[in-house]
Tab-separated table of C-alpha atoms and ligand atoms in Angstrom:
chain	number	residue	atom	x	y	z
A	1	UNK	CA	21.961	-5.823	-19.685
A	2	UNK	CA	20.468	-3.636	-22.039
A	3	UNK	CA	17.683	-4.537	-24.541
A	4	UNK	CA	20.125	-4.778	-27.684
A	5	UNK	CA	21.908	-6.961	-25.418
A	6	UNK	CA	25.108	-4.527	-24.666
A	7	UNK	CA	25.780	-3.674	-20.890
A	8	UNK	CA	26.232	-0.208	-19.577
A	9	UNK	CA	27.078	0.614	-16.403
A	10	UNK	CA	25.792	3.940	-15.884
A	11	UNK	CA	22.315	4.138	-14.274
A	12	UNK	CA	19.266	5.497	-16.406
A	13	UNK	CA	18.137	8.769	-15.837
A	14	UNK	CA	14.732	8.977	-14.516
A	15	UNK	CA	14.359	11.021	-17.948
A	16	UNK	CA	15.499	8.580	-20.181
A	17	UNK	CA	13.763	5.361	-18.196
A	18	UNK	CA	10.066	7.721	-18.861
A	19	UNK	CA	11.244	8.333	-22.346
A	20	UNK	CA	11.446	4.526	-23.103
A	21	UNK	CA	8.385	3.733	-21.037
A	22	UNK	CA	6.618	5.606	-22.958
A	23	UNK	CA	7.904	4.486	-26.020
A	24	UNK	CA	7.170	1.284	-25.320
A	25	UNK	CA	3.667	1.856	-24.043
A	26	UNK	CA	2.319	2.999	-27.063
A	27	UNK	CA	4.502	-0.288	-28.588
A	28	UNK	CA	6.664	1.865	-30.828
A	29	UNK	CA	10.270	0.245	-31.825
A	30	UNK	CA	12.842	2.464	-31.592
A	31	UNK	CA	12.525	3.002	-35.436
A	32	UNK	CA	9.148	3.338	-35.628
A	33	UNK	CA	9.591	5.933	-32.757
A	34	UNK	CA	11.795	7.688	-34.648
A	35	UNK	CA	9.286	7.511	-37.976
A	36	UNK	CA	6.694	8.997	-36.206
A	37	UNK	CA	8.813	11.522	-33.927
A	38	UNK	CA	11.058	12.941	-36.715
A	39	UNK	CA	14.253	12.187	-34.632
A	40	UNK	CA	16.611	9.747	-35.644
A	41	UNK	CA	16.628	6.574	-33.729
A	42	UNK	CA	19.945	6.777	-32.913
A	43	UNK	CA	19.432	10.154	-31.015
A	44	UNK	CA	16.444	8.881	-29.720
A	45	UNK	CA	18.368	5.502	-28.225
A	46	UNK	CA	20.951	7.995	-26.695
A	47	UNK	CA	18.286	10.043	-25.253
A	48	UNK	CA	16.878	6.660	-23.567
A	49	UNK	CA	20.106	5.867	-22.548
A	50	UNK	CA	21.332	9.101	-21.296
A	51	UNK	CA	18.612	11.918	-21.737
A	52	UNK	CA	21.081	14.798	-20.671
A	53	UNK	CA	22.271	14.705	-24.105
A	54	UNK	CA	18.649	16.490	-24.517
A	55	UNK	CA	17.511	19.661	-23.882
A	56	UNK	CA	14.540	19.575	-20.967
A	57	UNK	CA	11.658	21.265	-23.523
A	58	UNK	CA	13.108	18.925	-26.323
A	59	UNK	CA	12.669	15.701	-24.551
A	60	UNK	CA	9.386	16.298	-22.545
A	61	UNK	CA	6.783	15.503	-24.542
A	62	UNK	CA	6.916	11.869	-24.989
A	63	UNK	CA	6.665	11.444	-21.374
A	64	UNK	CA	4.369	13.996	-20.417
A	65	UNK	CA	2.075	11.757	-22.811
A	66	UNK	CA	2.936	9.068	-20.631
A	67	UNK	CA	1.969	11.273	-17.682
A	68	UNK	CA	-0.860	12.501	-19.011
A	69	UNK	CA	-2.374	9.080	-19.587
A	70	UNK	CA	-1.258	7.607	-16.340
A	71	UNK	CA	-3.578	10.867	-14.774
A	72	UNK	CA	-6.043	9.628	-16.358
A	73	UNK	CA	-6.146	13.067	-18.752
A	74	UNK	CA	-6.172	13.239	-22.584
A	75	UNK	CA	-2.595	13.995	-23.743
A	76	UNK	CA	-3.372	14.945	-27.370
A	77	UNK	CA	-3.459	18.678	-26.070
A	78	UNK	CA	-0.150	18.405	-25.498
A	79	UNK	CA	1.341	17.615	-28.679
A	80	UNK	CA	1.162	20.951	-30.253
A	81	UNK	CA	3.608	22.445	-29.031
A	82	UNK	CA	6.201	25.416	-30.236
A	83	UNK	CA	8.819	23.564	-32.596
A	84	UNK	CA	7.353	19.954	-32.584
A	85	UNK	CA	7.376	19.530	-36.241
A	86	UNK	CA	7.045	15.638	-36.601
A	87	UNK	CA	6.084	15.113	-33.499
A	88	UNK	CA	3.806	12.129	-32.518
A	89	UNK	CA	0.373	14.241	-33.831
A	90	UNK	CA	-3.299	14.334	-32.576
A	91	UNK	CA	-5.197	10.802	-33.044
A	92	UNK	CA	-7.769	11.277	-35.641
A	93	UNK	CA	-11.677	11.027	-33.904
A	94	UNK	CA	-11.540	7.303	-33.952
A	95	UNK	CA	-8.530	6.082	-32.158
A	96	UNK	CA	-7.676	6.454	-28.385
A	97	UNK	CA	-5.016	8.701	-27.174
A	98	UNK	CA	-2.799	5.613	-26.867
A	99	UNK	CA	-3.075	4.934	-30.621
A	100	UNK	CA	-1.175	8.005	-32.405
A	101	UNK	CA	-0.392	7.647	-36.090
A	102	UNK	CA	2.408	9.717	-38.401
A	103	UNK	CA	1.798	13.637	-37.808
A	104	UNK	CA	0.804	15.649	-41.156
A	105	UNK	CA	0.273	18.677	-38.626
A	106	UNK	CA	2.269	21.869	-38.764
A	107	UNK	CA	3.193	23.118	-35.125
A	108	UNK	CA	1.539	25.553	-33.543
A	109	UNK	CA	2.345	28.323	-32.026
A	110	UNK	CA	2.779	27.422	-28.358
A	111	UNK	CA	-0.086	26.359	-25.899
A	112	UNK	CA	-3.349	26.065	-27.609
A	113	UNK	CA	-5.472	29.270	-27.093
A	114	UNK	CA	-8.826	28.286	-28.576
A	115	UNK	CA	-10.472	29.721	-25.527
A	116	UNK	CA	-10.551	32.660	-23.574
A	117	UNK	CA	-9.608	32.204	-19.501
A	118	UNK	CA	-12.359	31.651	-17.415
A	119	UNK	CA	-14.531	34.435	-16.226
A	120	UNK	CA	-16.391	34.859	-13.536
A	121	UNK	CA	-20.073	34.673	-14.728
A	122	UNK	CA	-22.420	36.652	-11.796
A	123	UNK	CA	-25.136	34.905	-10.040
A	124	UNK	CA	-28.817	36.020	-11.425
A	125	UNK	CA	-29.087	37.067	-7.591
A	126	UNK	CA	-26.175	39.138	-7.057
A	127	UNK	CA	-24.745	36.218	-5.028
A	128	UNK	CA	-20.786	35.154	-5.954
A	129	UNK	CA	-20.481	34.054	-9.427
A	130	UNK	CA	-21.174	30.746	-10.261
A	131	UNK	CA	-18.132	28.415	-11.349
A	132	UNK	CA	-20.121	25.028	-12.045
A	133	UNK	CA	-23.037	24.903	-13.635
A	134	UNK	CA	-25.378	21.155	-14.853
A	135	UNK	CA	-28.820	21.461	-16.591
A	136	UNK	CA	-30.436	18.318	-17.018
A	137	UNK	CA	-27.600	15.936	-17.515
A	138	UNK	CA	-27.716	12.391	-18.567
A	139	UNK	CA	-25.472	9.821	-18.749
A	140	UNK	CA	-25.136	6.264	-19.630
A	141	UNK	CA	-23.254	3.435	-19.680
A	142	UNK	CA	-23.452	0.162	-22.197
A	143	UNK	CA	-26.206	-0.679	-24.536
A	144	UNK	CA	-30.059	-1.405	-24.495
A	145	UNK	CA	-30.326	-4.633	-23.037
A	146	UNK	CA	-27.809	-3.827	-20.251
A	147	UNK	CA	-27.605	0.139	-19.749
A	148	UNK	CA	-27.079	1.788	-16.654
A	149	UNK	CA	-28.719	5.249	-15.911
A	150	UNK	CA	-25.330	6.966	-13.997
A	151	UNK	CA	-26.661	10.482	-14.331
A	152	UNK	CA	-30.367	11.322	-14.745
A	153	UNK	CA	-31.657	14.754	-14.854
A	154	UNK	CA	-28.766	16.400	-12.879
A	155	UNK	CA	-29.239	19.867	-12.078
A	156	UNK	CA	-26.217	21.990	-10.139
A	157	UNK	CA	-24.760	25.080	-9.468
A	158	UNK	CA	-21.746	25.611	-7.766
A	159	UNK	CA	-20.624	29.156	-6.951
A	160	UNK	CA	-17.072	29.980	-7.309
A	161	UNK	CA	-14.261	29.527	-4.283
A	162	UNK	CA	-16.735	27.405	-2.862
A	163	UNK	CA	-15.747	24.434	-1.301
A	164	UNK	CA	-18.110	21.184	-2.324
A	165	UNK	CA	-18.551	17.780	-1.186
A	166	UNK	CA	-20.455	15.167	-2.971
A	167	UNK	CA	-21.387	11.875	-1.202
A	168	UNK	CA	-23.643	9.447	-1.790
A	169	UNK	CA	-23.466	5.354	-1.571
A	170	UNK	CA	-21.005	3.455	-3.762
A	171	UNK	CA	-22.186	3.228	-7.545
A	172	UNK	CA	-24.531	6.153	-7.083
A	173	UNK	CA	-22.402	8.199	-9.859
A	174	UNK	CA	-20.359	10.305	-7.917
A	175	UNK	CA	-17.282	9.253	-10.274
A	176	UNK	CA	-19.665	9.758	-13.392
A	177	UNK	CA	-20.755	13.423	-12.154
A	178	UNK	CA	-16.754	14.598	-11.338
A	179	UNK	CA	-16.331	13.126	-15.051
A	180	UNK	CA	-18.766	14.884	-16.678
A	181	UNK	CA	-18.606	18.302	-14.850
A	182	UNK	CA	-15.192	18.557	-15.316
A	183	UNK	CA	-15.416	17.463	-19.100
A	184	UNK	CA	-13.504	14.099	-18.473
A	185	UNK	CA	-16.383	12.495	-19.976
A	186	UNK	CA	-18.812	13.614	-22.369
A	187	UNK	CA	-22.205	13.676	-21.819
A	188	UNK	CA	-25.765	12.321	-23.324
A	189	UNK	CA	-28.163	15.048	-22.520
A	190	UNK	CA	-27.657	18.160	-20.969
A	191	UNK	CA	-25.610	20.778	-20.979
A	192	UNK	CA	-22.310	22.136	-18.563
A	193	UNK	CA	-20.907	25.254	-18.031
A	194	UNK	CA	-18.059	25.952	-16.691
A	195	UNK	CA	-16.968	29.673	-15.679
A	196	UNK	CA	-19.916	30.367	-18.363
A	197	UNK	CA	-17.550	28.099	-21.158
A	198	UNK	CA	-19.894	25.405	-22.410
A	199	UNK	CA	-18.337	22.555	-22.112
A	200	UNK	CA	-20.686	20.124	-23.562
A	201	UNK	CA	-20.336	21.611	-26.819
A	202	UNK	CA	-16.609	21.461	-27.047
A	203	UNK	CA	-14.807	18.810	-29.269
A	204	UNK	CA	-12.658	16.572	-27.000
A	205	UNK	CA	-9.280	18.450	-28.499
A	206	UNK	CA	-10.881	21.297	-27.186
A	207	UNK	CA	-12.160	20.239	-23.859
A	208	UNK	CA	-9.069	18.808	-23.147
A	209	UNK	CA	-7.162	21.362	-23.429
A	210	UNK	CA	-9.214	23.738	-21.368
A	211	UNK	CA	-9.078	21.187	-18.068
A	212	UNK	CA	-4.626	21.257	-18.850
A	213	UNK	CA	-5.258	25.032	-18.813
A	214	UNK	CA	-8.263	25.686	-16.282
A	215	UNK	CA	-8.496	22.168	-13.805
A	216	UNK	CA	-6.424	20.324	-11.585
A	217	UNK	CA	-6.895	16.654	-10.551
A	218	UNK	CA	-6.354	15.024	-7.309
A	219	UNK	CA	-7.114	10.742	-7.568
A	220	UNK	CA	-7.701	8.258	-4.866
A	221	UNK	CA	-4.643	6.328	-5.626
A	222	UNK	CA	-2.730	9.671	-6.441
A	223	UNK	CA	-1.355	9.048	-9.656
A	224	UNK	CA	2.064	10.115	-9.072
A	225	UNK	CA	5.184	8.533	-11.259
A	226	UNK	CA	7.309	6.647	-9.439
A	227	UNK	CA	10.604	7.157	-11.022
A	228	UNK	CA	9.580	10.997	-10.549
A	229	UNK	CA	10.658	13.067	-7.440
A	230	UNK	CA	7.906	14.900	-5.675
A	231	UNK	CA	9.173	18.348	-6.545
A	232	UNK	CA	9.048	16.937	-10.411
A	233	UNK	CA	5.855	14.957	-10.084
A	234	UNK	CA	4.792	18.543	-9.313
A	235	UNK	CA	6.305	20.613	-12.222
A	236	UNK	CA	5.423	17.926	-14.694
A	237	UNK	CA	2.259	20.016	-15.642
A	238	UNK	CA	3.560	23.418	-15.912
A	239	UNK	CA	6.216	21.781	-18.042
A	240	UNK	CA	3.254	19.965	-20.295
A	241	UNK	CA	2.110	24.195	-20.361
A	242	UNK	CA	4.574	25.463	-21.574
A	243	UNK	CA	6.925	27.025	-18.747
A	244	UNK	CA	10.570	26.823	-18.936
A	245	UNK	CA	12.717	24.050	-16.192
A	246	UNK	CA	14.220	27.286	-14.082
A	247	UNK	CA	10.112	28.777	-13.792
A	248	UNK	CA	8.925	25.244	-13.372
A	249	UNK	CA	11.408	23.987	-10.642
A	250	UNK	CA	10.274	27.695	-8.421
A	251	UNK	CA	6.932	26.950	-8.623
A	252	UNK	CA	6.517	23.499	-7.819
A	253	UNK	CA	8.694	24.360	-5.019
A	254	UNK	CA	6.281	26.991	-3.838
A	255	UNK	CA	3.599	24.708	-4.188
A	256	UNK	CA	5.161	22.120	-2.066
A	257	UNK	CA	5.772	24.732	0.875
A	258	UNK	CA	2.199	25.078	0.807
A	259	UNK	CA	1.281	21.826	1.190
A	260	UNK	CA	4.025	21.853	4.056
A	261	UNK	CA	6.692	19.084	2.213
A	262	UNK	CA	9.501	21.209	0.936
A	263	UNK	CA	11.455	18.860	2.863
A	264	UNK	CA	10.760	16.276	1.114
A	265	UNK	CA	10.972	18.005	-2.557
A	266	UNK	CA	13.894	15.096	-3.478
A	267	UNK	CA	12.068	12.237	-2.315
A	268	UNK	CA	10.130	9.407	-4.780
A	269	UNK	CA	6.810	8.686	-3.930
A	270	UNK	CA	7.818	5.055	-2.458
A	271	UNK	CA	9.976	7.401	0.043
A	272	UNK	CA	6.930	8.923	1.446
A	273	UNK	CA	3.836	8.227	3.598
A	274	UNK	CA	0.204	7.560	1.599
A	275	UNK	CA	-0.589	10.952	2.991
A	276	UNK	CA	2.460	12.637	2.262
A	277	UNK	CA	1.602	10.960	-1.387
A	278	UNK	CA	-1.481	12.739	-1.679
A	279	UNK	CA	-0.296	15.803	-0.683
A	280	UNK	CA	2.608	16.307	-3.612
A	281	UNK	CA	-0.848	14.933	-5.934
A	282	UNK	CA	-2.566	18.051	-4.432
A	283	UNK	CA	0.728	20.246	-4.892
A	284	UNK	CA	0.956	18.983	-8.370
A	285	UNK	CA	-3.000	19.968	-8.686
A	286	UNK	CA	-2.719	23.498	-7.634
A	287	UNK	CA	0.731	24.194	-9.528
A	288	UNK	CA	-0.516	25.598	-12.682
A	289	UNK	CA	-2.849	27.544	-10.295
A	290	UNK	CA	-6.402	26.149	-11.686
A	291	UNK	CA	-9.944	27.388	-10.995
A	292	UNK	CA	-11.100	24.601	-9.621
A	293	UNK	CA	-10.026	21.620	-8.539
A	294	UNK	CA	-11.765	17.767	-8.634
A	295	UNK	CA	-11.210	15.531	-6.203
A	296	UNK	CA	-12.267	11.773	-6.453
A	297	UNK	CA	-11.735	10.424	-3.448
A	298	UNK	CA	-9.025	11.951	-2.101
A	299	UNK	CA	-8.584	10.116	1.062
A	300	UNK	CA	-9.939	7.085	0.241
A	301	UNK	CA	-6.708	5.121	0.509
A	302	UNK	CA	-5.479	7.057	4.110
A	303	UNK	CA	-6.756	5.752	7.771
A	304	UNK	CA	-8.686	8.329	9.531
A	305	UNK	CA	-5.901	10.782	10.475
A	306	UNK	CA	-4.222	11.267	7.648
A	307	UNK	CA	-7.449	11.880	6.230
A	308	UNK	CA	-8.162	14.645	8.609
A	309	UNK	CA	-4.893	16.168	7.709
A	310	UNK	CA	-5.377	15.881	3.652
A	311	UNK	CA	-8.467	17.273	4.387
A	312	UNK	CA	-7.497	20.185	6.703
A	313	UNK	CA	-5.499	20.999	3.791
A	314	UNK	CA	-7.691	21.064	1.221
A	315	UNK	CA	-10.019	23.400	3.720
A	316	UNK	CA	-6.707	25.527	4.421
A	317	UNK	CA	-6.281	25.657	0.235
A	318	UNK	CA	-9.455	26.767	-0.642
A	319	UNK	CA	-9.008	29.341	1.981
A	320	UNK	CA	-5.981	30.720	0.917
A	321	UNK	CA	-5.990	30.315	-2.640
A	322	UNK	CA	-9.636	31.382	-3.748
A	323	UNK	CA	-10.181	27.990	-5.745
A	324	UNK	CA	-13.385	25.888	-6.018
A	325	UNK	CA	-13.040	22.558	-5.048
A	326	UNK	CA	-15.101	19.467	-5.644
A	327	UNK	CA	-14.095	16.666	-3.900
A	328	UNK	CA	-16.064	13.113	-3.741
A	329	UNK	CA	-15.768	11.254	0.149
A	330	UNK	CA	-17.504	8.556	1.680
A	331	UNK	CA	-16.569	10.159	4.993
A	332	UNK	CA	-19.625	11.657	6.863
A	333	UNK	CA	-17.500	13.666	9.301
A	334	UNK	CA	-15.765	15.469	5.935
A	335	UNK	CA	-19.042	16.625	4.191
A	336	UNK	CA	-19.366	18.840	7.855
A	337	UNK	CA	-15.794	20.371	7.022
A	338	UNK	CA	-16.943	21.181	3.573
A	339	UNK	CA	-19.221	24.626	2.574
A	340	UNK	CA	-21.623	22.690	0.952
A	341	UNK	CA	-22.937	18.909	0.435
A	342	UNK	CA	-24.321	17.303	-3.016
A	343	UNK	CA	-25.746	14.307	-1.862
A	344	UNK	CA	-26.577	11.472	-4.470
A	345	UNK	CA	-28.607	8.431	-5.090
A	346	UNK	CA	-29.051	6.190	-8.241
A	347	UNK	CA	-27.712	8.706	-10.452
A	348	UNK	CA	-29.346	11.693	-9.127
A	349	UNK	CA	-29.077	14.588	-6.843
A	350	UNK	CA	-31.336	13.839	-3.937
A	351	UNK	CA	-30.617	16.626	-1.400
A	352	UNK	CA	-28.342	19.753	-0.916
A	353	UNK	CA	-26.999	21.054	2.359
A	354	UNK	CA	-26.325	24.926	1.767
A	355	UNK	CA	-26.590	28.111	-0.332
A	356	UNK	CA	-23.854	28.211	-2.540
A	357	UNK	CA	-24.758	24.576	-4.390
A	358	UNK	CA	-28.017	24.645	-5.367
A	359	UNK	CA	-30.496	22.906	-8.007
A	360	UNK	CA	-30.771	25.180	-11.138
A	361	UNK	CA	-34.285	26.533	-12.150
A	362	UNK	CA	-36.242	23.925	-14.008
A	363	UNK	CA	-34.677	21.154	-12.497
B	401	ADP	N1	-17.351	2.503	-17.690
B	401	ADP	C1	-18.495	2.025	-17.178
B	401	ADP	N2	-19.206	1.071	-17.835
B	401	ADP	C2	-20.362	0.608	-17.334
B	401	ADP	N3	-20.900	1.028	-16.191
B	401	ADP	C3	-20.239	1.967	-15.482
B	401	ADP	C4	-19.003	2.513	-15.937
B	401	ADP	N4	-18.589	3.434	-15.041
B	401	ADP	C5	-19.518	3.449	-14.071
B	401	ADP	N5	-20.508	2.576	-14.337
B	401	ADP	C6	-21.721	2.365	-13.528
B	401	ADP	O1	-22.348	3.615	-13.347
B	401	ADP	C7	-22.829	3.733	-12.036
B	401	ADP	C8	-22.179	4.940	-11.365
B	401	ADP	O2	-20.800	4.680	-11.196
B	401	ADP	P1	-19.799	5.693	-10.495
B	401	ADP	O3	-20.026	7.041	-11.069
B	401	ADP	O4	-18.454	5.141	-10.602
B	401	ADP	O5	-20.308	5.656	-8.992
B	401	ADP	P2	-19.592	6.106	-7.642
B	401	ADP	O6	-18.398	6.913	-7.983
B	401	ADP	O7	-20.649	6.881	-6.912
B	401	ADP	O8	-19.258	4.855	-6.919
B	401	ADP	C9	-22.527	2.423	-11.347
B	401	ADP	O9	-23.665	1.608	-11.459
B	401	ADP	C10	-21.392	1.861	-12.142
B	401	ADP	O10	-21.396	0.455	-12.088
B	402	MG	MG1	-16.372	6.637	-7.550
């Protein structure tokens, strides 16, 4: 039975199911969906119901908000868009990206393009360019009488198509420093570059738009939507970009070749092994091709072989593709697989295993 107490007998569309997910995640009504959106609620009920009546770039964006949020990322960056007049807008400073209110916004012209792609900024020593860079950073959590130090003084550099581990105890800020260095998180004191783009003095619109454009995410628990496919799990985010279903659907099949599953491009994630899980997550990372890539975690959730294997592929990817990666593990056998180790304690960088990592001058 339907909500408005009717029965139909056609199954939802994954489409339509994410469409009124999301709707009713931010706790819209169908009318005050439709307010908000621009689109009558009647079209909007039908698109719910049956969201082939829609075309693929028209009915996206609701639930690549969803999608963005259930990554963890901002989705305001993906709201202006080519032709979304009316479309839920950009929160204003004060309210989360779950709280949108009525759009006065004119569309812009596809993707945002505040900032230029990254560059490769050379190494004062001639040595490959450096991708990451952390001066002094700081970061805190809660309030004088109970604050927590997460990040003090952290110093890095971490040289482009490098391949990085960081490991240090539980609670030591490992989390804190991927969320910061990769602009997730803003920061206290300090300042971040990456590919010679400052990130720490970049408004969140701003900063999230560059990590849609420039980063890819893989999670512990691998974030992938259930009702989705792998092979769409994996073209969600060129579709949040901008790239039309036909490119979309060739590249995230590319990308899953890569990571060895094209076999399994039609199968939900509750079809597939945990490792098999976090490999579409790591197809879906690499499909809009990013510079670097942050891993939290990655195989925190896999028993020891299937960590091996996520991890031989993340060594393999980095090989092939030319990408830095960052990626947080607990496992002392990984850090030996990696180029380089970060190793933390109480918030700060207490040793560094290799050249292309290395504590900045003044640090
Ligand atoms: N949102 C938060 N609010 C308060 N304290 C936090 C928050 N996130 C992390 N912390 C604290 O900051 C410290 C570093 O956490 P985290 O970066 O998650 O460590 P790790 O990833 O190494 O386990 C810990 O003491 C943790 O309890
Ligand atoms: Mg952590």
């Amino acid at each position: 039975m339907n909500a408005d107490g009717s029965h139909d007998d056609r199954p939802k569309n994954h489409t339509g199911q994410l469409l009124e997910n999301a709707r009713r995640e931010l706790g819209l009504s169908l009318e005050e969906a439709a307010r908000r959106t621009g689109i009558p609620a009647g079209i909007l009920g039908a698109l719910e119901k049956n969201a082939s009546h829609s075309s693929g770039a028209f009915h996206s964006r609701v639930f690549l908000r969803n999608y963005a949020d259930s990554l963890g990322l901002d989705g305001r960056a993906f709201y202006r868009r080519r032709g979304t007049e009316g479309w839920i807008e950009e929160p204003s400073s004060q309210s989360t990206p779950s709280q949108s209110t009525a759009s006065q916004d004119a569309p812009s012209q596809d993707v945002p393009t505040q900032d230029a792609p990254p560059r490769d900024v050379p190494s004062p020593n001639g040595q490959p360019p450096i991708m990451v860079e952390a001066r002094g950073v700081y970061k805190s959590y809660g309030a004088e009488d109970f604050i927590v130090h997460a990040l003090e003084d952290v110093s890095l550099r971490i040289e482009k198509g490098s391949l990085v581990a960081v490991m240090g105890p539980s609670g030591c800020g490992k989390t804190t420093l991927l969320n910061v260095l990769s602009g997730l998180d803003e920061i206290e004191r300090g300042e971040i570059f990456v590919a010679g783009e400052p990130l720490h003095a970049m408004n969140d619109a701003r900063r999230t738009g560059y990590r849609a454009r420039h980063m890819g995410f893989v999670f512990q628990g691998f974030n992938l939507m259930p009702v989705l496919s792998a092979v769409e799990n994996v073209e969600l985010p060129l579709l949040v970009s901008g790239a039309g279903l036909a490119v979309a659907r060739k590249r995230a099949l590319e990308v899953l070749e890569q990571v060895r599953l094209a076999d399994r491009a039609h199968h939900r994630p509750n079809q597939l092994s945990g490792g098999q899980q976090q490999r579409v997550a790591i197809a879906r990372a690499l499909a809009g091709e990013p510079t670097i890539v942050w891993a939290d975690e990655p195989t925190g959730n896999l028993d020891s072989d299937t960590s091996r294997e996520v991890l031989d592929l993340l060594l393999r990817l980095n090989r092939e593709n030319g990408q830095t990666f960052v990626v947080v593990t607990h496992d002392p056998g990984v850090g030996e697989l990696m180029d380089r180790i970060v190793r933390m304690e109480d918030g700060r960088i207490v040793g560094q295993a290799g050249g292309p990592v290395e504590v900045a001058p003044g640090a």
